[in-house]
Amino acid sequence: MNRIVVAKRLLLIVTGGFLLGAVMTSCVPASQPVRTASAVTYADGAAYRTFTEPLPKVASAAMKAFDSMGIKVRGDERNDRWETIRGEAAYVQIQVQLEALSARSTRMQVVAREGMFSKDQATATEIILQTENALNGELALR
């Protein structure tokens, strides 16, 4: 083989190695645990998530989430099918509605209001994520 063919092949191998390394490097964070809100949906400024846990367990986890976030509980109403927890943090009014869909699943709706018209989806999402953490036992470790 002449030198030009060998040089082209070597360049192709080296370039392929760099490309493969770049692709694999960008995949490493994807394998790490990442907090996402992929299971959270939004409608009319409210954040929703359904948990495969009974209502009392989700309600307890939501209270732990309020506590871990420094949200003051301002009210709690319940019956056998639903529970509403109201809270306040600084100037944000928070309402969590839990509805038993079955004996083993609960839908959570969170609305965080700033004033009359503005809704804070970031805070609503964080309450859902912290509730999930509490259900997974992570808040108990703090």
Coordinates of C-alpha atoms in Angstrom, one line a residue, residues 37-133:
A37 CA -40.2 15.9 36.2
S38 CA -41.0 13.6 33.3
A39 CA -44.0 12.0 35.1
V40 CA -45.4 15.5 36.0
T41 CA -48.0 16.9 33.7
Y42 CA -49.4 20.4 33.6
A43 CA -52.9 21.8 32.9
D44 CA -54.2 25.3 33.7
G45 CA -51.2 26.1 35.8
A46 CA -51.5 23.0 38.0
A47 CA -49.0 20.2 38.2
Y48 CA -50.2 16.6 38.3
R49 CA -48.7 13.3 39.1
T50 CA -50.2 9.9 39.9
F51 CA -48.5 7.7 42.4
T52 CA -48.9 3.9 42.8
E53 CA -49.4 4.3 46.5
P54 CA -52.5 4.6 48.7
L55 CA -53.8 8.0 49.6
P56 CA -52.7 8.0 53.3
K57 CA -49.1 7.2 52.3
V58 CA -49.0 10.0 49.7
A59 CA -50.6 12.5 52.1
S60 CA -47.9 11.7 54.7
A61 CA -45.2 12.1 52.1
A62 CA -46.7 15.4 51.0
M63 CA -46.6 16.6 54.6
K64 CA -42.9 15.6 54.8
A65 CA -42.3 17.5 51.5
F66 CA -43.9 20.6 53.0
D67 CA -41.7 20.2 56.1
S68 CA -38.5 19.7 54.1
M69 CA -39.3 22.8 52.0
G70 CA -40.2 25.0 54.9
I71 CA -43.8 25.4 53.8
K72 CA -46.3 26.1 56.7
V73 CA -49.4 24.0 56.7
R74 CA -52.5 26.3 56.8
G75 CA -55.2 23.7 56.5
D76 CA -56.0 20.0 55.9
E77 CA -59.4 18.6 54.9
R78 CA -60.1 15.0 54.1
N79 CA -62.5 12.2 53.6
D80 CA -62.0 8.6 52.4
R81 CA -61.6 9.5 48.7
W82 CA -59.7 12.8 48.8
E83 CA -57.5 15.1 50.9
T84 CA -56.7 18.8 50.4
I85 CA -53.6 20.3 52.1
R86 CA -53.1 24.1 52.1
G87 CA -49.8 25.7 52.8
E88 CA -47.9 29.0 52.6
A89 CA -44.3 29.9 51.9
A90 CA -43.3 33.6 51.7
Y91 CA -45.8 35.1 49.3
V92 CA -46.9 31.8 47.6
Q93 CA -50.2 30.1 48.5
I94 CA -50.1 26.3 47.9
Q95 CA -52.9 23.8 47.5
V96 CA -52.3 20.1 47.2
Q97 CA -55.3 17.9 46.3
L98 CA -55.0 14.2 46.6
E99 CA -57.5 11.9 45.1
A100 CA -57.7 8.1 45.6
L101 CA -58.1 6.6 42.2
S102 CA -58.1 3.1 43.7
A103 CA -56.9 1.5 46.9
R104 CA -53.3 1.5 45.5
S105 CA -53.1 4.7 43.4
T106 CA -53.4 8.4 44.2
R107 CA -53.5 11.4 41.9
M108 CA -51.8 14.5 43.2
Q109 CA -52.6 18.0 41.9
V110 CA -50.5 21.0 43.1
V111 CA -51.2 24.6 42.5
A112 CA -48.8 27.3 43.8
R113 CA -50.2 30.8 43.4
E114 CA -48.4 34.1 43.6
G115 CA -51.1 36.6 44.0
M116 CA -54.4 36.4 42.2
F117 CA -53.4 35.5 38.7
S118 CA -49.8 34.2 38.6
K119 CA -49.1 30.5 39.1
D120 CA -45.7 29.1 40.1
Q121 CA -45.2 25.7 38.2
A122 CA -41.6 25.4 39.4
T123 CA -42.7 25.3 43.1
A124 CA -45.6 23.0 42.3
T125 CA -43.2 20.6 40.5
E126 CA -40.7 20.7 43.3
I127 CA -43.4 19.8 45.8
I128 CA -44.3 16.7 43.7
L129 CA -40.6 15.8 43.4
Q130 CA -40.1 16.1 47.1
T131 CA -43.2 14.0 47.8
E132 CA -41.7 11.3 45.5
N133 CA -38.5 11.5 47.4

